[in-house]
């Protein structure tokens, strides 16, 4: 089954959506960063920087294939070309699209890009230890647990643990078999 989503570069025309998402405290409840209000001016500057070329990051919009609707963002950040590694960040800003397998498809597409186009060897991420839905998605995508950072985030008035996870190109590409992992059903 073809993916229900596609990835494209972020564009300055995405401002209204990214501003709404970055000002949604409910979205940040499951993300590692803390919530803080963002002005239109600050968001426009952030988007201008993220749509400009940067050698150490890839910033993409997640869009529904059927309507080309922008529903979230996915990034490869902190790209280290010598060590051939990057950090993955993702969120689905439109909550009605969460839990439908679209995040798994987006992760699969960005891992294809990381390993086949950019020739990276490792993609890592950090996830709140109590975000079981995200952890399940990452494990299903082939990520393995690397470690636990105790009290590494502050959420709802308390310190929480953060898990570090990673996937290697060989894991994603199927090792010796050469069979690439499937993104799974949506």
Tab-separated table of C-alpha atoms in Angstrom:
chain	number	residue	atom	x	y	z
A	1	UNK	CA	0.000	0.000	0.000
A	2	UNK	CA	1.469	3.400	-0.966
A	3	UNK	CA	2.120	5.856	1.845
A	4	UNK	CA	-0.741	8.189	2.735
A	5	UNK	CA	1.727	11.000	3.325
A	6	UNK	CA	4.655	12.688	1.627
A	7	UNK	CA	7.419	14.938	2.881
A	8	UNK	CA	8.293	18.339	1.447
A	9	UNK	CA	10.483	21.254	2.449
A	10	UNK	CA	9.020	23.672	4.943
A	11	UNK	CA	7.930	26.897	3.308
A	12	UNK	CA	7.226	30.402	4.583
A	13	UNK	CA	3.578	29.825	3.574
A	14	UNK	CA	3.409	27.306	6.478
A	15	UNK	CA	3.563	30.160	9.021
A	16	UNK	CA	-0.074	30.098	10.223
A	17	UNK	CA	0.050	26.353	10.919
A	18	UNK	CA	3.474	26.268	12.591
A	19	UNK	CA	2.517	29.276	14.727
A	20	UNK	CA	-0.670	27.512	15.876
A	21	UNK	CA	1.241	24.284	16.661
A	22	UNK	CA	4.081	26.036	18.475
A	23	UNK	CA	1.479	27.785	20.661
A	24	UNK	CA	-0.373	24.555	21.543
A	25	UNK	CA	0.501	23.507	25.135
A	26	UNK	CA	-1.262	20.148	24.630
A	27	UNK	CA	1.145	19.276	21.793
A	28	UNK	CA	4.166	20.062	23.978
A	29	UNK	CA	2.895	17.777	26.768
A	30	UNK	CA	4.348	14.802	24.851
A	31	UNK	CA	7.470	16.543	23.512
A	32	UNK	CA	10.806	16.931	25.275
A	33	UNK	CA	10.954	20.701	24.966
A	34	UNK	CA	9.077	22.910	27.375
A	35	UNK	CA	6.107	24.922	26.183
A	36	UNK	CA	6.456	28.663	25.816
A	37	UNK	CA	4.335	31.142	23.899
A	38	UNK	CA	5.690	32.221	20.516
A	39	UNK	CA	4.875	35.512	18.786
A	40	UNK	CA	4.120	35.779	15.081
A	41	UNK	CA	7.355	37.734	14.625
A	42	UNK	CA	9.447	35.085	16.395
A	43	UNK	CA	7.730	32.265	14.482
A	44	UNK	CA	8.284	34.027	11.146
A	45	UNK	CA	11.997	34.397	11.984
A	46	UNK	CA	12.204	30.720	13.067
A	47	UNK	CA	10.525	29.618	9.834
A	48	UNK	CA	12.792	31.874	7.762
A	49	UNK	CA	15.841	30.212	9.351
A	50	UNK	CA	14.407	26.699	8.926
A	51	UNK	CA	13.593	27.268	5.239
A	52	UNK	CA	17.098	28.595	4.518
A	53	UNK	CA	19.895	26.197	3.629
A	54	UNK	CA	21.711	24.767	6.624
A	55	UNK	CA	24.353	22.054	6.193
A	56	UNK	CA	23.524	20.394	9.526
A	57	UNK	CA	19.738	20.014	9.349
A	58	UNK	CA	16.838	18.950	7.149
A	59	UNK	CA	13.443	20.468	8.023
A	60	UNK	CA	10.410	18.924	6.334
A	61	UNK	CA	6.639	19.217	6.382
A	62	UNK	CA	4.538	16.057	6.691
A	63	UNK	CA	1.616	16.285	4.238
A	64	UNK	CA	-1.391	14.104	3.458
A	65	UNK	CA	-1.034	12.760	-0.075
A	66	UNK	CA	-4.750	13.058	-0.889
A	67	UNK	CA	-5.094	16.795	-0.147
A	68	UNK	CA	-1.472	17.972	0.244
A	69	UNK	CA	-2.543	19.119	3.721
A	70	UNK	CA	0.356	19.987	6.048
A	71	UNK	CA	-0.242	17.995	9.271
A	72	UNK	CA	3.121	18.068	11.050
A	73	UNK	CA	6.875	18.447	10.824
A	74	UNK	CA	9.828	16.084	10.834
A	75	UNK	CA	13.475	17.044	11.114
A	76	UNK	CA	16.982	15.640	10.941
A	77	UNK	CA	19.036	17.935	13.151
A	78	UNK	CA	22.610	18.029	14.423
A	79	UNK	CA	23.813	16.244	11.284
A	80	UNK	CA	27.439	15.267	11.763
A	81	UNK	CA	28.854	14.399	8.325
A	82	UNK	CA	32.092	12.935	9.708
A	83	UNK	CA	30.366	10.578	12.189
A	84	UNK	CA	27.474	10.128	9.681
A	85	UNK	CA	24.766	10.644	12.310
A	86	UNK	CA	21.753	12.871	12.986
A	87	UNK	CA	18.996	13.455	15.545
A	88	UNK	CA	15.367	12.837	14.560
A	89	UNK	CA	12.525	15.093	15.726
A	90	UNK	CA	8.863	14.698	14.738
A	91	UNK	CA	5.421	15.931	15.688
A	92	UNK	CA	1.980	15.723	14.192
A	93	UNK	CA	0.488	19.116	14.937
A	94	UNK	CA	-2.992	18.234	13.742
A	95	UNK	CA	-4.214	15.968	16.568
A	96	UNK	CA	-6.932	14.309	14.464
A	97	UNK	CA	-4.141	12.654	12.452
A	98	UNK	CA	-2.327	11.130	15.451
A	99	UNK	CA	-2.598	7.397	16.119
A	100	UNK	CA	-3.362	6.545	12.482
A	101	UNK	CA	0.077	5.288	11.404
A	102	UNK	CA	0.999	8.514	9.635
A	103	UNK	CA	3.883	9.233	12.014
A	104	UNK	CA	5.327	5.779	11.287
A	105	UNK	CA	5.148	6.483	7.567
A	106	UNK	CA	6.873	9.850	8.043
A	107	UNK	CA	9.639	8.227	10.114
A	108	UNK	CA	10.114	5.581	7.420
A	109	UNK	CA	10.376	8.213	4.678
A	110	UNK	CA	12.895	10.348	6.561
A	111	UNK	CA	14.984	7.272	7.434
A	112	UNK	CA	15.036	6.342	3.723
A	113	UNK	CA	16.277	9.858	3.006
A	114	UNK	CA	18.846	9.743	5.836
A	115	UNK	CA	20.312	6.372	4.886
A	116	UNK	CA	19.871	6.205	1.094
A	117	UNK	CA	20.200	9.849	0.031
A	118	UNK	CA	22.368	11.419	2.736
A	119	UNK	CA	24.483	8.296	3.417
A	120	UNK	CA	24.121	8.619	7.191
A	121	UNK	CA	24.906	5.592	9.336
A	122	UNK	CA	22.958	6.410	12.517
A	123	UNK	CA	19.827	8.318	13.437
A	124	UNK	CA	19.119	8.884	17.117
A	125	UNK	CA	16.340	10.498	19.096
A	126	UNK	CA	15.184	11.346	22.579
A	127	UNK	CA	11.668	10.582	23.844
A	128	UNK	CA	9.927	11.117	27.175
A	129	UNK	CA	10.001	7.817	29.073
A	130	UNK	CA	6.235	7.968	29.650
A	131	UNK	CA	5.356	8.591	25.971
A	132	UNK	CA	4.444	4.961	25.316
A	133	UNK	CA	2.783	5.631	21.949
A	134	UNK	CA	5.921	7.281	20.548
A	135	UNK	CA	8.210	4.606	22.006
A	136	UNK	CA	6.081	1.891	20.378
A	137	UNK	CA	6.240	3.734	17.031
A	138	UNK	CA	10.028	4.043	17.250
A	139	UNK	CA	10.513	0.398	18.224
A	140	UNK	CA	8.249	-0.691	15.355
A	141	UNK	CA	10.383	1.480	13.049
A	142	UNK	CA	13.535	-0.385	14.136
A	143	UNK	CA	14.925	1.934	16.821
A	144	UNK	CA	16.644	0.294	19.787
A	145	UNK	CA	16.940	1.649	23.311
A	146	UNK	CA	20.366	3.199	23.914
A	147	UNK	CA	19.844	4.516	27.426
A	148	UNK	CA	17.899	6.506	29.986
A	149	UNK	CA	18.619	10.085	30.994
A	150	UNK	CA	17.281	10.450	34.526
A	151	UNK	CA	15.259	13.610	35.255
A	152	UNK	CA	16.305	15.119	31.917
A	153	UNK	CA	13.031	16.959	31.163
A	154	UNK	CA	10.586	19.013	33.179
A	155	UNK	CA	6.886	18.389	32.501
A	156	UNK	CA	3.792	19.372	34.477
A	157	UNK	CA	5.781	20.554	37.481
A	158	UNK	CA	7.991	17.472	37.776
A	159	UNK	CA	11.225	16.054	36.399
A	160	UNK	CA	10.820	13.088	34.061
A	161	UNK	CA	13.205	10.624	32.476
A	162	UNK	CA	14.104	10.728	28.792
A	163	UNK	CA	14.992	7.657	26.753
A	164	UNK	CA	17.627	7.767	24.021
A	165	UNK	CA	17.043	5.492	21.042
A	166	UNK	CA	18.867	4.893	17.783
A	167	UNK	CA	18.772	3.039	14.503
A	168	UNK	CA	21.663	2.166	12.214
A	169	UNK	CA	21.552	2.076	8.430
A	170	UNK	CA	22.168	-1.686	8.530
A	171	UNK	CA	19.154	-2.118	10.847
A	172	UNK	CA	16.910	-0.118	8.537
A	173	UNK	CA	18.225	-1.606	5.314
A	174	UNK	CA	17.899	-5.167	6.621
A	175	UNK	CA	21.541	-5.984	7.314
A	176	UNK	CA	22.899	-8.848	5.219
A	177	UNK	CA	19.480	-9.619	3.712
A	178	UNK	CA	19.340	-6.173	2.112
A	179	UNK	CA	15.562	-6.102	2.647
A	180	UNK	CA	14.426	-2.641	3.722
A	181	UNK	CA	11.936	-2.348	6.582
A	182	UNK	CA	8.363	-1.552	5.578
A	183	UNK	CA	6.615	1.482	7.098
A	184	UNK	CA	3.658	-0.724	8.044
A	185	UNK	CA	-0.013	-0.150	7.419
A	186	UNK	CA	-1.656	3.222	7.909
